[in-house]
Short mmCIF file of C-alpha atoms and ligand atoms in Angstrom, two decimals:
data_model
loop_
_atom_site.label_atom_id
_atom_site.label_comp_id
_atom_site.label_asym_id
_atom_site.label_seq_id
_atom_site.Cartn_x
_atom_site.Cartn_y
_atom_site.Cartn_z
CA UNK A 239 93.44 138.91 101.66
CA UNK A 240 90.47 135.97 100.77
CA UNK A 241 91.35 132.76 100.45
CA UNK A 242 91.55 130.80 96.99
CA UNK A 243 88.56 128.24 96.95
CA UNK A 244 87.61 126.56 94.08
CA UNK A 245 84.30 124.69 93.23
CA UNK A 246 85.04 122.06 89.81
CA UNK A 247 83.39 120.39 88.21
CA UNK A 248 83.15 116.70 86.74
CA UNK A 249 80.65 116.32 85.08
CA UNK A 250 79.11 113.30 84.11
CA UNK A 251 75.65 113.49 83.59
CA UNK A 252 73.49 112.58 86.29
CA UNK A 253 76.64 111.77 88.01
CA UNK A 254 78.06 114.55 88.53
CA UNK A 255 79.27 115.74 91.61
CA UNK A 256 81.39 118.79 92.90
CA UNK A 257 85.50 119.06 94.18
CA UNK A 258 86.39 121.81 96.92
CA UNK A 259 89.74 122.80 96.97
CA UNK A 260 91.41 125.10 99.50
CA UNK A 261 92.30 125.79 102.68
CA UNK A 262 89.73 125.65 106.35
CA UNK A 263 86.61 123.53 103.92
CA UNK A 264 86.50 120.24 106.87
CA UNK A 265 84.86 121.91 108.55
CA UNK A 266 81.54 122.38 105.98
CA UNK A 267 81.60 119.23 105.10
CA UNK A 268 78.10 118.65 107.48
CA UNK A 269 76.42 121.41 104.08
CA UNK A 270 78.00 118.90 101.36
CA UNK A 271 75.24 115.71 102.83
CA UNK A 272 72.34 115.40 101.07
CA UNK A 273 69.20 116.37 103.31
CA UNK A 274 67.99 112.51 102.23
CA UNK A 275 70.71 111.36 103.41
CA UNK A 276 69.49 109.78 106.88
CA UNK A 277 72.82 107.82 108.10
CA UNK A 278 77.06 108.69 107.61
CA UNK A 279 79.22 106.39 108.19
CA UNK A 280 82.99 107.83 108.31
CA UNK A 281 85.64 105.00 107.00
CA UNK A 282 89.35 106.65 107.88
CA UNK A 283 92.39 105.49 109.61
CA UNK A 284 93.37 106.12 113.30
CA UNK A 285 95.94 107.71 112.54
CA UNK A 286 94.27 110.96 109.88
CA UNK A 287 93.39 112.24 113.05
CA UNK A 288 90.18 114.12 111.33
CA UNK A 289 86.56 114.22 113.16
CA UNK A 290 83.71 116.56 111.55
CA UNK A 291 81.16 116.79 113.80
CA UNK A 292 77.81 116.33 112.28
CA UNK A 293 74.18 116.71 112.41
CA UNK A 294 72.40 113.85 111.71
CA UNK A 295 73.28 109.47 113.02
CA UNK A 296 76.78 108.47 112.48
CA UNK A 297 79.11 106.37 113.26
CA UNK A 298 82.82 106.02 112.94
CA UNK A 299 84.63 102.55 111.68
CA UNK A 300 87.78 102.61 111.61
CA UNK A 301 89.91 100.09 109.06
CA UNK A 302 93.53 99.48 108.76
CA UNK A 303 97.06 101.74 106.95
CA UNK A 304 98.53 100.39 103.94
CA UNK A 305 98.39 98.45 100.80
CA UNK A 306 97.64 95.58 102.84
CA UNK A 307 94.81 97.00 104.06
CA UNK A 308 92.95 97.82 100.80
CA UNK A 309 91.87 94.32 100.68
CA UNK A 310 88.61 91.77 100.76
CA UNK A 311 88.91 91.62 103.59
CA UNK A 312 88.09 95.38 104.76
CA UNK A 313 85.33 95.08 102.08
CA UNK A 314 83.71 92.61 104.34
CA UNK A 315 84.33 93.92 107.61
CA UNK A 316 82.95 97.50 106.13
CA UNK A 317 79.53 96.32 105.08
CA UNK A 318 79.20 94.31 108.01
CA UNK A 319 79.29 97.53 110.21
CA UNK A 320 76.52 99.25 107.29
CA UNK A 321 74.65 96.59 107.97
CA UNK A 322 74.91 96.67 111.93
CA UNK A 323 74.22 100.33 111.33
CA UNK A 324 71.40 99.85 109.58
CA UNK A 325 72.24 101.20 106.69
CA UNK A 326 69.95 101.53 103.89
CA UNK A 327 70.62 103.06 100.35
CA UNK A 328 69.71 106.47 101.61
CA UNK A 329 72.23 106.12 103.45
CA UNK A 330 75.92 107.28 102.77
CA UNK A 331 79.93 106.24 103.00
CA UNK A 332 82.16 109.39 104.52
CA UNK A 333 85.89 108.41 103.75
CA UNK A 334 88.25 110.64 105.40
CA UNK A 335 91.74 110.25 104.67
CA UNK A 336 94.08 109.15 101.68
CA UNK A 337 94.47 107.11 98.34
CA UNK A 338 93.66 103.91 100.53
CA UNK A 339 90.63 104.92 102.56
CA UNK A 340 88.96 106.87 99.49
CA UNK A 341 89.60 103.70 97.15
CA UNK A 342 88.30 100.42 99.61
CA UNK A 343 85.31 102.69 101.00
CA UNK A 344 84.30 103.66 97.97
CA UNK A 345 84.31 99.65 96.83
CA UNK A 346 82.58 98.85 100.35
CA UNK A 347 79.50 101.85 98.98
CA UNK A 348 79.71 100.45 95.72
CA UNK A 349 78.97 96.76 96.84
CA UNK A 350 76.80 97.73 100.12
CA UNK A 351 73.51 97.45 99.11
CA UNK A 352 74.65 97.15 95.20
CA UNK A 353 75.38 100.65 95.46
CA UNK A 354 75.09 103.97 98.43
CA UNK A 355 76.87 107.03 97.51
CA UNK A 356 79.69 108.35 99.25
CA UNK A 357 81.79 110.85 99.65
CA UNK A 358 85.38 112.27 100.01
CA UNK A 359 87.69 114.22 101.59
CA UNK A 360 91.09 113.91 100.68
CA UNK A 361 93.57 114.60 103.40
CA UNK A 362 97.37 113.55 101.06
CA UNK A 363 98.05 115.16 98.66
CA UNK A 364 98.21 112.19 95.93
CA UNK A 365 94.61 111.37 96.65
CA UNK A 366 93.45 115.50 96.24
CA UNK A 367 95.52 115.23 92.78
CA UNK A 368 94.49 111.91 91.73
CA UNK A 369 93.18 109.25 93.37
CA UNK A 370 90.07 110.71 95.30
CA UNK A 371 89.69 112.26 92.01
CA UNK A 372 87.24 109.81 88.42
CA UNK A 373 85.62 107.06 90.96
CA UNK A 374 88.14 104.60 90.15
CA UNK A 375 87.23 102.34 93.89
CA UNK A 376 88.50 99.15 94.85
CA UNK A 377 90.69 96.28 96.47
CA UNK A 378 94.20 94.47 96.30
CA UNK A 379 94.31 90.59 96.12
CA UNK A 380 97.59 89.05 96.97
CA UNK A 381 97.23 88.09 93.00
CA UNK A 382 98.32 91.89 92.47
CA UNK A 383 96.85 95.42 92.69
CA UNK A 384 93.75 96.96 92.78
CA UNK A 385 92.34 93.95 90.82
CA UNK A 386 89.00 94.75 92.38
CA UNK A 387 87.41 97.14 92.14
CA UNK A 388 84.52 99.39 90.17
CA UNK A 389 83.46 102.73 88.53
CA UNK A 390 81.69 104.79 91.12
CA UNK A 391 81.65 108.47 91.50
CA UNK A 392 81.91 109.87 94.81
CA UNK A 393 78.76 112.06 95.38
CA UNK A 394 81.36 114.65 96.26
CA UNK A 395 85.37 115.70 97.14
CA UNK A 396 86.78 117.53 99.80
CA UNK A 397 90.99 118.97 98.53
CA UNK A 398 90.84 120.71 102.03
CA UNK A 399 95.34 121.94 101.98
CA UNK A 400 94.94 122.20 105.25
CA UNK A 401 95.71 118.82 105.72
CA UNK A 402 98.59 118.70 104.09
CA UNK A 403 100.31 120.02 106.87
CA UNK A 404 100.45 116.94 108.88
CA UNK A 405 101.59 115.23 106.00
CA UNK A 406 105.53 113.32 106.61
CA UNK A 407 107.23 114.30 104.47
CA UNK A 408 107.49 111.17 102.58
CA UNK A 409 104.25 111.43 101.90
CA UNK A 410 103.96 115.08 100.32
CA UNK A 411 106.97 113.85 98.12
CA UNK A 412 104.66 110.99 97.10
CA UNK A 413 102.10 113.85 95.92
CA UNK A 414 104.64 115.88 93.93
CA UNK A 415 105.75 113.48 91.91
CA UNK A 416 101.73 112.27 90.66
CA UNK A 417 101.14 115.74 90.19
CA UNK A 418 104.72 116.77 88.43
CA UNK A 419 102.79 115.03 85.52
CA UNK A 420 100.31 116.97 84.95
CA UNK A 421 102.49 119.36 83.96
CA UNK A 422 103.06 118.09 80.59
CA UNK A 423 99.75 116.99 80.52
CA UNK A 424 98.47 120.49 79.54
CA UNK A 425 99.69 122.50 83.36
CA UNK A 426 102.73 124.08 81.52
CA UNK A 427 104.45 126.21 84.97
CA UNK A 428 102.22 124.01 87.40
CA UNK A 429 105.35 123.91 89.25
CA UNK A 430 105.53 127.79 89.87
CA UNK A 431 101.69 128.76 91.37
CA UNK A 432 100.84 128.66 95.05
CA UNK A 433 100.42 124.78 96.52
CA UNK A 434 96.47 125.64 96.48
CA UNK A 435 96.74 126.40 93.02
CA UNK A 436 98.78 123.97 91.75
CA UNK A 437 95.89 121.13 93.28
CA UNK A 438 93.18 122.82 91.70
CA UNK A 439 94.34 122.99 88.42
CA UNK A 440 95.45 119.63 88.37
CA UNK A 441 92.12 118.59 89.35
CA UNK A 442 91.01 120.65 86.48
CA UNK A 443 93.29 118.53 84.19
CA UNK A 444 92.02 115.58 85.87
CA UNK A 445 88.24 116.13 85.62
CA UNK A 446 88.75 116.88 82.36
CA UNK A 447 90.29 113.21 81.56
CA UNK A 448 87.77 111.76 83.32
CA UNK A 449 84.51 113.70 81.55
CA UNK A 450 86.31 112.50 78.37
CA UNK A 451 87.25 109.21 78.95
CA UNK A 452 85.11 107.97 82.43
CA UNK A 453 85.85 104.40 82.17
CA UNK A 454 89.41 104.22 80.52
CA UNK A 455 88.84 103.47 77.14
CA UNK A 456 91.61 104.98 75.78
CA UNK A 457 92.27 108.39 76.66
CA UNK A 458 92.28 108.77 80.69
CA UNK A 459 95.17 105.92 79.72
CA UNK A 460 97.17 108.78 79.26
CA UNK A 461 97.21 109.71 83.07
CA UNK A 462 99.63 106.68 83.40
CA UNK A 463 102.15 108.94 82.31
CA UNK A 464 105.68 108.01 83.87
CA UNK A 465 103.94 105.27 85.29
CA UNK A 466 105.54 102.14 82.87
CA UNK A 467 108.76 101.81 84.18
CA UNK A 468 106.96 103.52 87.70
CA UNK A 469 105.57 100.63 88.40
CA UNK A 470 108.41 97.95 87.29
CA UNK A 471 110.36 99.83 90.08
CA UNK A 472 107.92 99.55 92.65
CA UNK A 473 107.46 95.45 91.62
CA UNK A 474 110.94 94.93 92.11
CA UNK A 475 111.28 97.01 95.22
CA UNK A 476 108.96 94.53 97.25
CA UNK A 477 112.33 92.02 96.53
CA UNK A 478 115.17 94.50 96.32
CA UNK A 479 115.36 97.07 99.45
CA UNK A 480 117.84 99.60 97.29
CA UNK A 481 114.55 100.26 95.51
CA UNK A 482 112.68 101.87 98.34
CA UNK A 483 110.57 103.79 96.61
CA UNK A 484 106.53 105.26 97.03
CA UNK A 485 104.89 105.42 93.80
CA UNK A 486 105.49 109.15 93.67
CA UNK A 487 108.94 108.83 94.23
CA UNK A 488 109.00 106.28 91.30
CA UNK A 489 106.77 107.93 88.97
CA UNK A 490 109.35 111.28 88.39
CA UNK A 491 112.06 108.54 87.32
CA UNK A 492 109.66 106.84 85.02
CA UNK A 493 109.04 110.66 83.96
CA UNK A 494 112.14 111.11 83.07
CA UNK A 495 113.43 107.98 81.22
CA UNK A 496 110.12 107.77 79.18
CA UNK A 497 111.01 111.38 78.10
CA UNK A 498 114.92 110.51 77.26
CA UNK A 499 113.12 106.86 75.28
CA UNK A 500 110.86 109.92 73.70
CA UNK A 501 113.97 111.89 73.17
CA UNK A 502 115.05 108.77 71.26
CA UNK A 503 112.48 107.57 69.07
CA UNK A 504 112.36 111.51 67.69
CA UNK A 505 109.51 112.36 69.47
CA UNK A 506 110.63 114.61 71.41
CA UNK A 507 114.11 117.65 71.71
CA UNK A 508 116.03 117.20 73.88
CA UNK A 509 114.47 121.03 75.58
CA UNK A 510 111.87 118.88 76.23
CA UNK A 511 113.90 115.96 78.13
CA UNK A 512 115.23 119.09 80.78
CA UNK A 513 111.86 120.01 80.80
CA UNK A 514 110.87 117.11 82.56
CA UNK A 515 113.95 116.90 84.77
CA UNK A 516 113.82 120.36 85.72
CA UNK A 517 109.50 119.89 86.72
CA UNK A 518 111.11 116.50 89.00
CA UNK A 519 113.86 118.31 90.61
CA UNK A 520 112.08 122.00 91.60
CA UNK A 521 109.80 119.46 93.25
CA UNK A 522 113.23 118.06 95.22
CA UNK A 523 111.76 114.25 93.48
CA UNK A 524 114.15 111.73 92.57
CA UNK A 525 115.47 111.70 88.75
CA UNK A 526 117.47 108.33 88.02
CA UNK A 527 117.10 104.64 89.85
CA UNK A 528 120.21 104.66 93.09
CA UNK A 529 121.50 101.45 91.84
CA UNK A 530 121.92 99.62 88.62
CA UNK A 531 119.07 96.83 87.56
CA UNK A 532 119.17 94.19 85.74
CA UNK A 533 117.55 95.66 82.57
CA UNK A 534 115.80 92.27 81.16
CA UNK A 535 114.29 92.23 85.06
CA UNK A 536 112.50 95.72 84.35
CA UNK A 537 111.60 94.82 81.25
CA UNK A 538 110.03 91.50 81.77
CA UNK A 539 107.98 93.35 84.87
CA UNK A 540 106.39 96.15 82.05
CA UNK A 541 106.00 93.69 79.93
CA UNK A 542 104.00 91.92 82.84
CA UNK A 543 105.69 88.85 81.21
CA UNK A 544 109.50 87.80 81.71
CA UNK A 545 108.70 85.28 78.35
CA UNK A 546 107.36 88.39 77.01
CA UNK A 547 110.29 89.33 73.91
CA UNK A 548 108.24 90.87 72.18
CA UNK A 549 106.79 94.81 72.51
CA UNK A 550 105.83 97.38 74.79
CA UNK A 551 103.58 100.06 75.61
CA UNK A 552 104.16 103.04 77.57
CA UNK A 553 102.72 106.85 77.47
CA UNK A 554 105.25 109.74 75.47
CA UNK A 555 105.33 112.88 74.75
CA UNK A 556 105.16 114.12 71.31
CA UNK A 557 104.90 117.86 69.90
CA UNK A 558 101.37 117.87 70.54
CA UNK A 559 101.25 116.08 73.07
CA UNK A 560 101.40 112.65 75.59
CA UNK A 561 99.66 109.42 74.11
CA UNK A 562 99.77 105.62 74.07
CA UNK A 563 102.41 103.62 72.17
CA UNK A 564 102.74 100.52 71.83
CA UNK A 565 104.87 97.97 69.68
CA UNK A 566 107.89 99.89 70.79
CA UNK A 567 111.07 97.70 70.59
CA UNK A 568 112.37 95.74 73.14
CA UNK A 569 115.70 96.18 72.19
CA UNK A 570 115.51 100.10 72.17
CA UNK A 571 114.25 99.60 75.43
CA UNK A 572 116.69 98.33 76.58
CA UNK A 573 118.99 100.27 75.57
CA UNK A 574 117.76 103.28 77.09
CA UNK A 575 117.68 101.97 80.12
CA UNK A 576 121.67 101.14 79.96
CA UNK A 577 122.43 104.35 78.84
CA UNK A 578 119.89 105.82 81.90
CA UNK A 579 122.00 103.65 84.36
CA UNK A 580 125.22 104.16 82.79
CA UNK A 581 127.62 105.41 86.09
CA UNK A 582 125.09 103.41 88.50
CA UNK A 583 127.03 101.32 90.93
CA UNK A 584 125.17 97.66 91.66
N1 LIG B 45 94.74 106.74 88.56
C1 LIG B 45 94.07 107.38 87.41
C2 LIG B 45 92.82 107.57 87.19
O1 LIG B 45 92.66 107.48 88.01
O2 LIG B 45 92.66 106.39 86.31
#
């Protein structure tokens, strides 16, 4: 039986690029490096453990792990290494790893010599279905996540499902959380497909969103379905160890909450809310908070201003698909939050 292998093109005019989804694809990396590239800097982390052989001169540059490594210090380190390798505008960066690596290496590539080419080998499920596609590169500041960055599209992306075999279970679950949102962005029945086809379907959908709205004017923001509550859970989790959720797990809880809010606003049926539970639970993801949290604390983070008691913005489902809904009454959100946490201890 032949292996599933799909090439999906992100059509952006002269910045178009292919995304390859399949198995055992890393060994073909060399053939995706353009023939005019003189040198390659492979940016990765020690824990990734994938180092393909290239026929042209190359060097491996290791960066740290975790969100704190996604920093301007790492950008400075990477650009210094590129300079000491004598890299110029014809050369290329290849990021091998998850979103932390591709975001950081991509931004270093966007900045070095005012922009050189980069390609990505996405080794986590989260990066395969989201972070590696679409050219959002950047790093964190102490003041917040992804505050410095650039839209800089890669030359190619490789999503090799075989690299997921060694992914820790929690990381894998995190990717499933981002995957679950696509079931409500046009990928009906997603969860019933083999994993490799699920990844390809998510990449196809993400490519369409990026093609329609590369710089997140409006439509691309719909990719943040489930993220309003998720970001609040993640932010509160820094202070409250009972909310120790990874991004994708928090997105799963955020999807359920968004469905309940949409139902309460008369936008979707109770059957559609159950569809959200079905998808989230079929992936083994959490569908509720583990403990009660002060609703106004959550609302304060969601409105990004503790003093703001005006209105809130959510991505919400409707019979014609998800939409950005602004000016949602805070009292209504509070009521739905209280119901959502009903019966929990805390
Ligand atoms: N992760 C959302 C986006 O790429 O727009």
